[in-house]
PDB file of N, CA and C in Angstrom:
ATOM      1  N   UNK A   1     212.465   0.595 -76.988  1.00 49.00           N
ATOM      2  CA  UNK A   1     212.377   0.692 -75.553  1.00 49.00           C
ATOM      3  C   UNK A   1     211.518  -0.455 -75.023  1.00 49.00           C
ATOM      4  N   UNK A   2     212.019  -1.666 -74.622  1.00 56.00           N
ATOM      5  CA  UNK A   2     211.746  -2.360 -74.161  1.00 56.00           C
ATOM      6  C   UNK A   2     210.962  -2.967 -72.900  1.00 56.00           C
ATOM      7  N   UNK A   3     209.829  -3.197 -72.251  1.00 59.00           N
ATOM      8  CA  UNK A   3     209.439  -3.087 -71.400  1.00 59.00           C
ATOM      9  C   UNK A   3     210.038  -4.488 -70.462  1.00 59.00           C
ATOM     10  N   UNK A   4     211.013  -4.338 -69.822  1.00 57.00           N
ATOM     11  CA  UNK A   4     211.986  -5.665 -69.148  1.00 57.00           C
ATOM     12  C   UNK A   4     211.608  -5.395 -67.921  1.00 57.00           C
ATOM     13  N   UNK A   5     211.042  -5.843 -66.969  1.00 56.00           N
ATOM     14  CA  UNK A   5     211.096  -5.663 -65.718  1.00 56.00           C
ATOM     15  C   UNK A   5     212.335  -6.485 -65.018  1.00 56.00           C
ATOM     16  N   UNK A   6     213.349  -5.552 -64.171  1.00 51.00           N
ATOM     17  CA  UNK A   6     214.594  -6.120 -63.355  1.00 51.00           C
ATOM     18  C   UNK A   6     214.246  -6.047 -61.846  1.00 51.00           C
ATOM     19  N   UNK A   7     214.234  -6.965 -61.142  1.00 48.00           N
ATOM     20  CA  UNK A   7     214.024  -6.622 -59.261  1.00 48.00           C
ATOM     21  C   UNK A   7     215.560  -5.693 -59.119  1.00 48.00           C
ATOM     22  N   UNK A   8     215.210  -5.042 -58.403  1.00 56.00           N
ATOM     23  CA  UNK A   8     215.822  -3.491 -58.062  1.00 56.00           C
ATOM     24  C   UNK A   8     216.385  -4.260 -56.728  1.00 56.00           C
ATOM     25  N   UNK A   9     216.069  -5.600 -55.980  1.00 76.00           N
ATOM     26  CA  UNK A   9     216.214  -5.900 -55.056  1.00 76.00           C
ATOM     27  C   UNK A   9     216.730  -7.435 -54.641  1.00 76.00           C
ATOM     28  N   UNK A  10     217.117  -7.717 -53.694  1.00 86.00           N
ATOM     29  CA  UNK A  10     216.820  -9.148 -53.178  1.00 86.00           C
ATOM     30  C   UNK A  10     215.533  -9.165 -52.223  1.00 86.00           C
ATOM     31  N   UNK A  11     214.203 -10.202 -52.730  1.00 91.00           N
ATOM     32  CA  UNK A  11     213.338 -10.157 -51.496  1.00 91.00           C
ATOM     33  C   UNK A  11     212.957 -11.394 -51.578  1.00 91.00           C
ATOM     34  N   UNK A  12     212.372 -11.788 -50.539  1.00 95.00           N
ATOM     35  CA  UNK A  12     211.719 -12.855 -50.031  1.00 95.00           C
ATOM     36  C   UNK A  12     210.264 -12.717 -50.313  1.00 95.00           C
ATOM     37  N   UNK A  13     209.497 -13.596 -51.249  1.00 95.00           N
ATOM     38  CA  UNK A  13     207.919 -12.750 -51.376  1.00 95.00           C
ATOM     39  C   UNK A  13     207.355 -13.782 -50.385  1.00 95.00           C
ATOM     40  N   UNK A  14     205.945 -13.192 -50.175  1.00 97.00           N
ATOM     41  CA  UNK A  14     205.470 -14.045 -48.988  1.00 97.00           C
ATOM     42  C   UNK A  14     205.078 -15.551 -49.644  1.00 97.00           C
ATOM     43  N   UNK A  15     205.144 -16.301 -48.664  1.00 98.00           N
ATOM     44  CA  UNK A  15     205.007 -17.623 -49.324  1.00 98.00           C
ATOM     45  C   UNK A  15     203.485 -18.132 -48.832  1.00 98.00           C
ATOM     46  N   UNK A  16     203.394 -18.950 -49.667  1.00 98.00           N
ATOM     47  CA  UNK A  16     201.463 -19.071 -50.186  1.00 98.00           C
ATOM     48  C   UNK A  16     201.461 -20.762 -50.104  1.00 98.00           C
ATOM     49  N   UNK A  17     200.225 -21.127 -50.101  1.00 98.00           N
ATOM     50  CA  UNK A  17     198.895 -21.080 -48.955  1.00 98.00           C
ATOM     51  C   UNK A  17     199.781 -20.418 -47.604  1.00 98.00           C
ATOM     52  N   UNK A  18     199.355 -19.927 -46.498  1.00 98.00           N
ATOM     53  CA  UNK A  18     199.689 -20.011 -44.922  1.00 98.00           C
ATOM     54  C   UNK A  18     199.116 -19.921 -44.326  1.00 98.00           C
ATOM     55  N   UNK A  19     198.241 -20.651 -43.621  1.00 98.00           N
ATOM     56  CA  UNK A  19     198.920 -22.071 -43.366  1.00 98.00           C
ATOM     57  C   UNK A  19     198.657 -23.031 -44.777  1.00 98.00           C
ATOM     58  N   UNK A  20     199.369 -23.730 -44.816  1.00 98.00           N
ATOM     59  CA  UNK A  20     199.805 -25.080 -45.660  1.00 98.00           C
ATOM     60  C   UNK A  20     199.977 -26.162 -45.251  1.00 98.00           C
ATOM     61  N   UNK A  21     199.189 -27.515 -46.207  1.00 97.00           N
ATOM     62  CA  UNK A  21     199.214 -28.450 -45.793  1.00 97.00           C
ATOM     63  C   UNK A  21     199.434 -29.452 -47.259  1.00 97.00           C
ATOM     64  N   UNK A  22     200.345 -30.213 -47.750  1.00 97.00           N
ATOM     65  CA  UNK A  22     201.597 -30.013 -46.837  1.00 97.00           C
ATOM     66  C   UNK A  22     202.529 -29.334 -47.945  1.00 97.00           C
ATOM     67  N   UNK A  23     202.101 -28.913 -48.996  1.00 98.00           N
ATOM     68  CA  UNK A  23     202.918 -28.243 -49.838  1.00 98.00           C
ATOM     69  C   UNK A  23     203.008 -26.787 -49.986  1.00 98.00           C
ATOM     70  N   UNK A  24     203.808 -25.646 -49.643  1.00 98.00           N
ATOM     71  CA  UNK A  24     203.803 -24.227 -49.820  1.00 98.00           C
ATOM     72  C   UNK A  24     204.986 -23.945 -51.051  1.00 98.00           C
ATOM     73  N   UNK A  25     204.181 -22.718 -51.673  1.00 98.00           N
ATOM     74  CA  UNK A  25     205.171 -21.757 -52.615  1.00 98.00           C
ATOM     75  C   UNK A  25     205.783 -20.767 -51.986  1.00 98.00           C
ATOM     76  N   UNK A  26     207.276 -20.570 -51.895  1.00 98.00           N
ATOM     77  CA  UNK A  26     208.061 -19.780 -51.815  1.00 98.00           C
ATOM     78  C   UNK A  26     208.755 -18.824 -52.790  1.00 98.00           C
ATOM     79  N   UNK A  27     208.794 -17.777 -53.022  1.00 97.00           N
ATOM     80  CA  UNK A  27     208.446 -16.764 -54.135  1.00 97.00           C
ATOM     81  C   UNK A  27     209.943 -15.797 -54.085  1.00 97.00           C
ATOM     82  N   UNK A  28     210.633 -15.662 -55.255  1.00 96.00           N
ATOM     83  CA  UNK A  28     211.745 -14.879 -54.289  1.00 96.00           C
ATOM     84  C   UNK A  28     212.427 -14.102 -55.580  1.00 96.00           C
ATOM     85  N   UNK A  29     213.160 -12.894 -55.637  1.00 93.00           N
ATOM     86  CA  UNK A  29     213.207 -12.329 -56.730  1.00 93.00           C
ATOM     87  C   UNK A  29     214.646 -12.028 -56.468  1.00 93.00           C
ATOM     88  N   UNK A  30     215.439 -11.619 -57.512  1.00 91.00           N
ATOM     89  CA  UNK A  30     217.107 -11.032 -57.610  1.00 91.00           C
ATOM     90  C   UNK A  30     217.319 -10.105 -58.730  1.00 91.00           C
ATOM     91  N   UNK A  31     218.056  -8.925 -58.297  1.00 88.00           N
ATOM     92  CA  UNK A  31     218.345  -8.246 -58.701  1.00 88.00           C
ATOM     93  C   UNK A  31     219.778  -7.922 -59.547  1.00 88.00           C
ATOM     94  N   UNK A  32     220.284  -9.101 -59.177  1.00 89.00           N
ATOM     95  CA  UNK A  32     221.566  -9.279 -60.006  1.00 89.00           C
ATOM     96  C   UNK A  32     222.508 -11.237 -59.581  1.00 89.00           C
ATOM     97  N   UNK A  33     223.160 -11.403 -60.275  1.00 90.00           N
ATOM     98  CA  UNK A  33     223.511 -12.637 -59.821  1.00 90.00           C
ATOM     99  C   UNK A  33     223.807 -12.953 -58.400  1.00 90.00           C
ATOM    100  N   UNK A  34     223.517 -14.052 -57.546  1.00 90.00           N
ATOM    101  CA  UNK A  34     223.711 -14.197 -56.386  1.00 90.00           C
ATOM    102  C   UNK A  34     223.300 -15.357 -55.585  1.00 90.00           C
ATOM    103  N   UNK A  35     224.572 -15.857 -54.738  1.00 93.00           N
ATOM    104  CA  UNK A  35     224.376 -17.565 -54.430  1.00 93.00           C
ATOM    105  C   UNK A  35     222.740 -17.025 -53.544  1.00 93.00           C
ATOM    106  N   UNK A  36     222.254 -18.314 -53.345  1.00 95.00           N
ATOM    107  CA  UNK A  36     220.945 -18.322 -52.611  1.00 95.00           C
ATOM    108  C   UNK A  36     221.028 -19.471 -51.676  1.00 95.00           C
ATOM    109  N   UNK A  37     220.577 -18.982 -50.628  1.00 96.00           N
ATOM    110  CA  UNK A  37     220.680 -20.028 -49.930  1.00 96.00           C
ATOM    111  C   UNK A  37     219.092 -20.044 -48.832  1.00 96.00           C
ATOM    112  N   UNK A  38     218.108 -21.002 -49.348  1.00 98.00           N
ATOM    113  CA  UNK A  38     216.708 -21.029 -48.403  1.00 98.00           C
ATOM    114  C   UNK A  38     217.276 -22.456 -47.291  1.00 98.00           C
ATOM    115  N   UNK A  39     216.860 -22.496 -46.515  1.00 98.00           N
ATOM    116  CA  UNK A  39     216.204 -23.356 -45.556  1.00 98.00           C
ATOM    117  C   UNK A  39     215.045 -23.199 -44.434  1.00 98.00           C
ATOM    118  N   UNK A  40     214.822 -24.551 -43.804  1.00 98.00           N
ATOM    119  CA  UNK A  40     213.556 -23.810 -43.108  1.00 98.00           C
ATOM    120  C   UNK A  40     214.249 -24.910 -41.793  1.00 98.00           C
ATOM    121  N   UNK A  41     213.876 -23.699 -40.994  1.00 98.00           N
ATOM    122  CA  UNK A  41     213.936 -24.221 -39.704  1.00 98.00           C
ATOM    123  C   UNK A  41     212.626 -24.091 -38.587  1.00 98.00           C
ATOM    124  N   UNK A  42     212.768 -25.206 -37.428  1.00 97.00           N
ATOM    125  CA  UNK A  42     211.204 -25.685 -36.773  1.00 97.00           C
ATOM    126  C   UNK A  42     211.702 -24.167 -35.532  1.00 97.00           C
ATOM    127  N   UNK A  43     210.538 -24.034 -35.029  1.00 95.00           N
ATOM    128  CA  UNK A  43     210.512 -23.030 -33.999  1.00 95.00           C
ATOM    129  C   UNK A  43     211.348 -23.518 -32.794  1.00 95.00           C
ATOM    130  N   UNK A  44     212.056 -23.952 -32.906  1.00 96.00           N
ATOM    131  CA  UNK A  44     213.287 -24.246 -32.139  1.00 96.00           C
ATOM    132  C   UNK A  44     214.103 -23.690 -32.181  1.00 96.00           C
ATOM    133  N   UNK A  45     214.350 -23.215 -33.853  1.00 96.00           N
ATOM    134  CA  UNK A  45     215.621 -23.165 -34.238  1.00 96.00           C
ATOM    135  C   UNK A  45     217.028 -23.607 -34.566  1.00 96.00           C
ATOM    136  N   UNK A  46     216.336 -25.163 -34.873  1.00 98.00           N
ATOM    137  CA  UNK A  46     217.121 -26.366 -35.312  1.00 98.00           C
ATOM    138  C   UNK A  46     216.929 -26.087 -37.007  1.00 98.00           C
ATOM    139  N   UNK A  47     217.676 -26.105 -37.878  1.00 98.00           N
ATOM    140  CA  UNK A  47     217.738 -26.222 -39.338  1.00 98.00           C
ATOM    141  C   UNK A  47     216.884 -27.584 -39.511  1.00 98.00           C
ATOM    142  N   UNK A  48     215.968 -27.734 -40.110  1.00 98.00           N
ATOM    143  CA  UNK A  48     215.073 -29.147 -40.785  1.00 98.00           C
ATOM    144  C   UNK A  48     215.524 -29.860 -42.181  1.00 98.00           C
ATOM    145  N   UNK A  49     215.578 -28.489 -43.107  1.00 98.00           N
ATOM    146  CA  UNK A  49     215.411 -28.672 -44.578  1.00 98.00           C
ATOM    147  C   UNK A  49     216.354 -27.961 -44.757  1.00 98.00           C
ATOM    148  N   UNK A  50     217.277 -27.897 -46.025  1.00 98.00           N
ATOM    149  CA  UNK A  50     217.393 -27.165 -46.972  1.00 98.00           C
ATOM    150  C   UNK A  50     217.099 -27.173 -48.300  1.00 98.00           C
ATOM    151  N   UNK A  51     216.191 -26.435 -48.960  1.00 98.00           N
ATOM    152  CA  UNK A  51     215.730 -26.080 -50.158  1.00 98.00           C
ATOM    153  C   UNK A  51     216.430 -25.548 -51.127  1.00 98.00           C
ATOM    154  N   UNK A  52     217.276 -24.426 -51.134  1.00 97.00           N
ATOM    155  CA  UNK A  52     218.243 -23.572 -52.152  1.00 97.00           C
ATOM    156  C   UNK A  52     219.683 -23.741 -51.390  1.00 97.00           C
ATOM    157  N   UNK A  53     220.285 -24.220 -52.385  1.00 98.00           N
ATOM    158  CA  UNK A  53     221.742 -23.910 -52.191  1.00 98.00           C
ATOM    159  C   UNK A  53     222.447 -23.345 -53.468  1.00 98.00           C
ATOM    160  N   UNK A  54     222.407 -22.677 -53.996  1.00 96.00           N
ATOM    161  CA  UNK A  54     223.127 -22.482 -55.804  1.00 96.00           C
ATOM    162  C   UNK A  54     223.269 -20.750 -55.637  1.00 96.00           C
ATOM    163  N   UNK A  55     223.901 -20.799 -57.363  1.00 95.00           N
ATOM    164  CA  UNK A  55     223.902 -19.345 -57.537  1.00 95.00           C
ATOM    165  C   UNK A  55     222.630 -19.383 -59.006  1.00 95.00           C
ATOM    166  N   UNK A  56     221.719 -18.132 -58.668  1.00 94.00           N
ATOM    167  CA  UNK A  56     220.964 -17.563 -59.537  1.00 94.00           C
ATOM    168  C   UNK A  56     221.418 -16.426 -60.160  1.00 94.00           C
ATOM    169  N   UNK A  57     221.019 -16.398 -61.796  1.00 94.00           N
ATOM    170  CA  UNK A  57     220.761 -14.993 -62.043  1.00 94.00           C
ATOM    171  C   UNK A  57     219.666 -13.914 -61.715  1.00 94.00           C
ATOM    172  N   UNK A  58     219.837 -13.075 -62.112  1.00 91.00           N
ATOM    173  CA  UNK A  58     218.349 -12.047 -62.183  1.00 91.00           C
ATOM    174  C   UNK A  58     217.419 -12.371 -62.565  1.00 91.00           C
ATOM    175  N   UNK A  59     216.155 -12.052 -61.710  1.00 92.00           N
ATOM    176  CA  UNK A  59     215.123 -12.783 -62.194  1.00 92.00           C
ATOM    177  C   UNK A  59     214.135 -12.999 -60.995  1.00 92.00           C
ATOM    178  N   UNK A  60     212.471 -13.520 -61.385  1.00 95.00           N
ATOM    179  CA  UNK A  60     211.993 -14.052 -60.284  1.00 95.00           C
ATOM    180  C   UNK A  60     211.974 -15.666 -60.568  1.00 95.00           C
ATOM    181  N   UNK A  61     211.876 -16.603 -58.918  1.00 97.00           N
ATOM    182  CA  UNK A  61     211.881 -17.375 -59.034  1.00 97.00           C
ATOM    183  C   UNK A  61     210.742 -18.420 -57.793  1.00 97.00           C
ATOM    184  N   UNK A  62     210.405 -19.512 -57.738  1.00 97.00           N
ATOM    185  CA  UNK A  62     209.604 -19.830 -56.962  1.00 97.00           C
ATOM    186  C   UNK A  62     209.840 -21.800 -57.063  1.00 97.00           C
ATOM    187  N   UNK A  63     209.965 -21.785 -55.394  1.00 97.00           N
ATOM    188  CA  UNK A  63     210.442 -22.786 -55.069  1.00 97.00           C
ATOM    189  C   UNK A  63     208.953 -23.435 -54.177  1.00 97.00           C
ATOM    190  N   UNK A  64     209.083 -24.935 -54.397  1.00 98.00           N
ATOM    191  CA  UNK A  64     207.684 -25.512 -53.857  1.00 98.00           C
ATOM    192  C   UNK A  64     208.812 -26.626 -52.229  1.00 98.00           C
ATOM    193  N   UNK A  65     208.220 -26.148 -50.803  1.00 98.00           N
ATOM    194  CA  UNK A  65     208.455 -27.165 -50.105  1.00 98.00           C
ATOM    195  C   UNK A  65     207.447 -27.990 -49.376  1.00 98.00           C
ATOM    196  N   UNK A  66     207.568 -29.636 -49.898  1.00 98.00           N
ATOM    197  CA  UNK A  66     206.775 -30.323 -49.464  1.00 98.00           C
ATOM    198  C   UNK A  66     206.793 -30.911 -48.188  1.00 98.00           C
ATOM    199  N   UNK A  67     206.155 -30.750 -46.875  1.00 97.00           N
ATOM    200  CA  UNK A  67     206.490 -30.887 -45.439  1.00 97.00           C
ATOM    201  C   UNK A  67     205.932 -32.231 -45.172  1.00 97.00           C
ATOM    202  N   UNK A  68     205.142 -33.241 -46.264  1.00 96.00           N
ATOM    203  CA  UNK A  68     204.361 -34.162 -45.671  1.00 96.00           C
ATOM    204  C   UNK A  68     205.085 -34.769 -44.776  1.00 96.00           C
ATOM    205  N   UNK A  69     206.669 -34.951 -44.547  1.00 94.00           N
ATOM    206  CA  UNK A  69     206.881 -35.770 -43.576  1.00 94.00           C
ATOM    207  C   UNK A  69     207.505 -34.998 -42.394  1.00 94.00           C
ATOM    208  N   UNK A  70     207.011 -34.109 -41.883  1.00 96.00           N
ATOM    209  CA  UNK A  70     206.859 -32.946 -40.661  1.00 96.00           C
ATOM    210  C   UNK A  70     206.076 -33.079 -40.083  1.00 96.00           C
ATOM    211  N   UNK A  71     205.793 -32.337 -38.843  1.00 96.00           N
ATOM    212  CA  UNK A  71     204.482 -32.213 -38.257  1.00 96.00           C
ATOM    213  C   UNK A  71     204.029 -31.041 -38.094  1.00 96.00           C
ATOM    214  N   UNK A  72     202.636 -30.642 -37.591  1.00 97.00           N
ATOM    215  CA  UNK A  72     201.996 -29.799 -37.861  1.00 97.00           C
ATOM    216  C   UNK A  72     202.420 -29.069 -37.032  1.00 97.00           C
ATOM    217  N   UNK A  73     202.965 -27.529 -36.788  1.00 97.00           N
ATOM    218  CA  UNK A  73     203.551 -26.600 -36.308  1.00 97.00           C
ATOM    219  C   UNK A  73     204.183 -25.432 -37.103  1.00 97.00           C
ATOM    220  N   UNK A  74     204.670 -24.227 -35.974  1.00 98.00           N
ATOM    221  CA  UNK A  74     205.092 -23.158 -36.955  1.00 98.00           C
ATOM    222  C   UNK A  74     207.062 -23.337 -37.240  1.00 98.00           C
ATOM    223  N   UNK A  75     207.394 -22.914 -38.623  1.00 98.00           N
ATOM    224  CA  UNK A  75     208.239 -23.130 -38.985  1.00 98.00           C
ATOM    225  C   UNK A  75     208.956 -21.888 -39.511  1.00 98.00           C
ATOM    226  N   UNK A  76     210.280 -21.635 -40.351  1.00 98.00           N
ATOM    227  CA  UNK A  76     210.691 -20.370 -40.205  1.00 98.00           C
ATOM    228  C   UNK A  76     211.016 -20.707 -41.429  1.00 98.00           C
ATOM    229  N   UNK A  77     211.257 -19.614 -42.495  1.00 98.00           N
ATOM    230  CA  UNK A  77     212.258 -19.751 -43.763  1.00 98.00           C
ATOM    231  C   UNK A  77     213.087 -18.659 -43.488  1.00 98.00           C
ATOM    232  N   UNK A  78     213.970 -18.859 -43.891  1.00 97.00           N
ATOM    233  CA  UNK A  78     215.674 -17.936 -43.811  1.00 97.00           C
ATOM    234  C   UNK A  78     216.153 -18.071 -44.905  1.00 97.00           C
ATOM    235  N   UNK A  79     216.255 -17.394 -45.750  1.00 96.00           N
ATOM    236  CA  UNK A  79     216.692 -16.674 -47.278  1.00 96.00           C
ATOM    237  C   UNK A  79     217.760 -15.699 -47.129  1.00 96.00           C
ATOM    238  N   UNK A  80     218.972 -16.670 -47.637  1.00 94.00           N
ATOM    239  CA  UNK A  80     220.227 -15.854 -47.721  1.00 94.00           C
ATOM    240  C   UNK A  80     220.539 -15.062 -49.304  1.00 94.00           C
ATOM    241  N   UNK A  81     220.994 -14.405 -49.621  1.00 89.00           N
ATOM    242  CA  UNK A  81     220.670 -13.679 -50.858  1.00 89.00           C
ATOM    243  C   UNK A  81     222.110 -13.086 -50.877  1.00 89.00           C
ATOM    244  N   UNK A  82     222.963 -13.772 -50.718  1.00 78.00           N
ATOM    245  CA  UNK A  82     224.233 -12.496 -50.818  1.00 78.00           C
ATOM    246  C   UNK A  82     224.737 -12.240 -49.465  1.00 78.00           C
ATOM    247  N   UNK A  83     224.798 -11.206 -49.041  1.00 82.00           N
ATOM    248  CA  UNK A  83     224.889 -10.455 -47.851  1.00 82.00           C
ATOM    249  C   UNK A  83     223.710 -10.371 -47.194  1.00 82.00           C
ATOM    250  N   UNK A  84     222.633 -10.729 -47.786  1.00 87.00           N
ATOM    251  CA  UNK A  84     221.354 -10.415 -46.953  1.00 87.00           C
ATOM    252  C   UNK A  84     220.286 -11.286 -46.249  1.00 87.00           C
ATOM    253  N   UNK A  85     219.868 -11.616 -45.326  1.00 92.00           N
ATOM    254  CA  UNK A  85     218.883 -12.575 -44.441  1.00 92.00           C
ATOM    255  C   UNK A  85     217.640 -12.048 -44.291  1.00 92.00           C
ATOM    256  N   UNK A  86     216.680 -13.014 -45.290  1.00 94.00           N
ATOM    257  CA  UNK A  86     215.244 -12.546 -44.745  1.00 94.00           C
ATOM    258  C   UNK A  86     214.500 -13.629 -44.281  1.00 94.00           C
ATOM    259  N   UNK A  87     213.635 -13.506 -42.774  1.00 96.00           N
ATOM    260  CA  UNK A  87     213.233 -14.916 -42.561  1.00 96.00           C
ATOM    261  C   UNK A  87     211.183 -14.466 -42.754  1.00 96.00           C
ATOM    262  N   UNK A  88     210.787 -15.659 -42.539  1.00 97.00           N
ATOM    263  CA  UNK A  88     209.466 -15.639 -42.603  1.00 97.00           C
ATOM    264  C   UNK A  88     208.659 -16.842 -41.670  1.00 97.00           C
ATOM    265  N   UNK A  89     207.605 -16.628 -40.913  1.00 98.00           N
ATOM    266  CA  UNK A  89     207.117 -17.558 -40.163  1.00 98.00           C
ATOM    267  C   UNK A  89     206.102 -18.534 -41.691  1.00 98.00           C
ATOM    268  N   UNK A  90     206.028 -19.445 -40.820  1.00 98.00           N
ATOM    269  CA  UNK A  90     204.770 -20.143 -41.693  1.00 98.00           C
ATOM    270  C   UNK A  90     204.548 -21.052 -41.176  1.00 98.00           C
ATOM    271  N   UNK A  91     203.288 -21.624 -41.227  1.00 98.00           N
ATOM    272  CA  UNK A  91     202.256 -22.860 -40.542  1.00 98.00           C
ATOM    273  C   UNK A  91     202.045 -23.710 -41.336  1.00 98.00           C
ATOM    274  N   UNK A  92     202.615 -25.071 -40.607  1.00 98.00           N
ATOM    275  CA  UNK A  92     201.773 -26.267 -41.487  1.00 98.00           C
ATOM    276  C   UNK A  92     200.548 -27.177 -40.538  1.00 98.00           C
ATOM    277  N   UNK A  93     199.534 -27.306 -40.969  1.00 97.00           N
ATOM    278  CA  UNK A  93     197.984 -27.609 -40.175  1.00 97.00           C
ATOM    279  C   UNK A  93     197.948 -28.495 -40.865  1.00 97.00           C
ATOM    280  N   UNK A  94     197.698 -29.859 -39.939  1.00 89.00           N
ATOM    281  CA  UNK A  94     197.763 -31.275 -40.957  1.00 89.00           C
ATOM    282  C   UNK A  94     196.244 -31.307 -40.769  1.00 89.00           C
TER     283      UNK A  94
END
C-alpha cells in the first residue's frame, strides 16, 4: 500500500512572492491528463504573456514568470485546465 499522493483536482495554487519583482512562482496541480493553458493578462484585460500551452499528466507542477520587461502594476493569471478557468490577481512592484 503505497503512499502516492494524486490531486483529486484541477487547481491553481497561489502564486508566490505577491507582490513580485520581477520573477513569480506559479504552482498548479492535475488530477488526470489535461491540455493547460496559463497566460497573464494586464488589468485591462489585454492578454500580455502566454506561459502554458501543452498537455500535462497528473501531477504537481510549477511554472516561473519573469515580468522584468513589464511595468509595475496589477496583473491577472487565467489557468485553463480542461473545461475549467481559474484566474488570480498579482502585483509586480519594481
Amino acid at each position: 500500500n503505497d503512499d502516492v499522493l494524486i490531486p483529486t483536482d484541477f487547481n491553481l495554487g497561489q502564486a508566490y512572492p505577491n507582490p513580485f519583482n520581477p520573477v513569480i512562482n506559479i504552482p498548479f496541480t492535475l488530477s488526470k491528463l489535461s491540455h493547460v493553458v496559463i497566460d497573464i493578462y494586464d488589468i485591462s484585460g489585454n492578454k500580455i504573456d502566454n506561459l502554458i500551452n501543452q498537455i500535462y499528466s497528473s501531477g504537481e507542477y510549477n511554472i516561473d514568470w519573469d515580468a522584468k520587461g513589464f511595468s509595475s502594476g496589477t496583473y491577472v493569471i487565467v489557468a485553463e485546465f480542461g473545461n475549467q478557468v481559474q484566474q488570480q490577481k498579482i502585483v509586480l512592484m519594481k
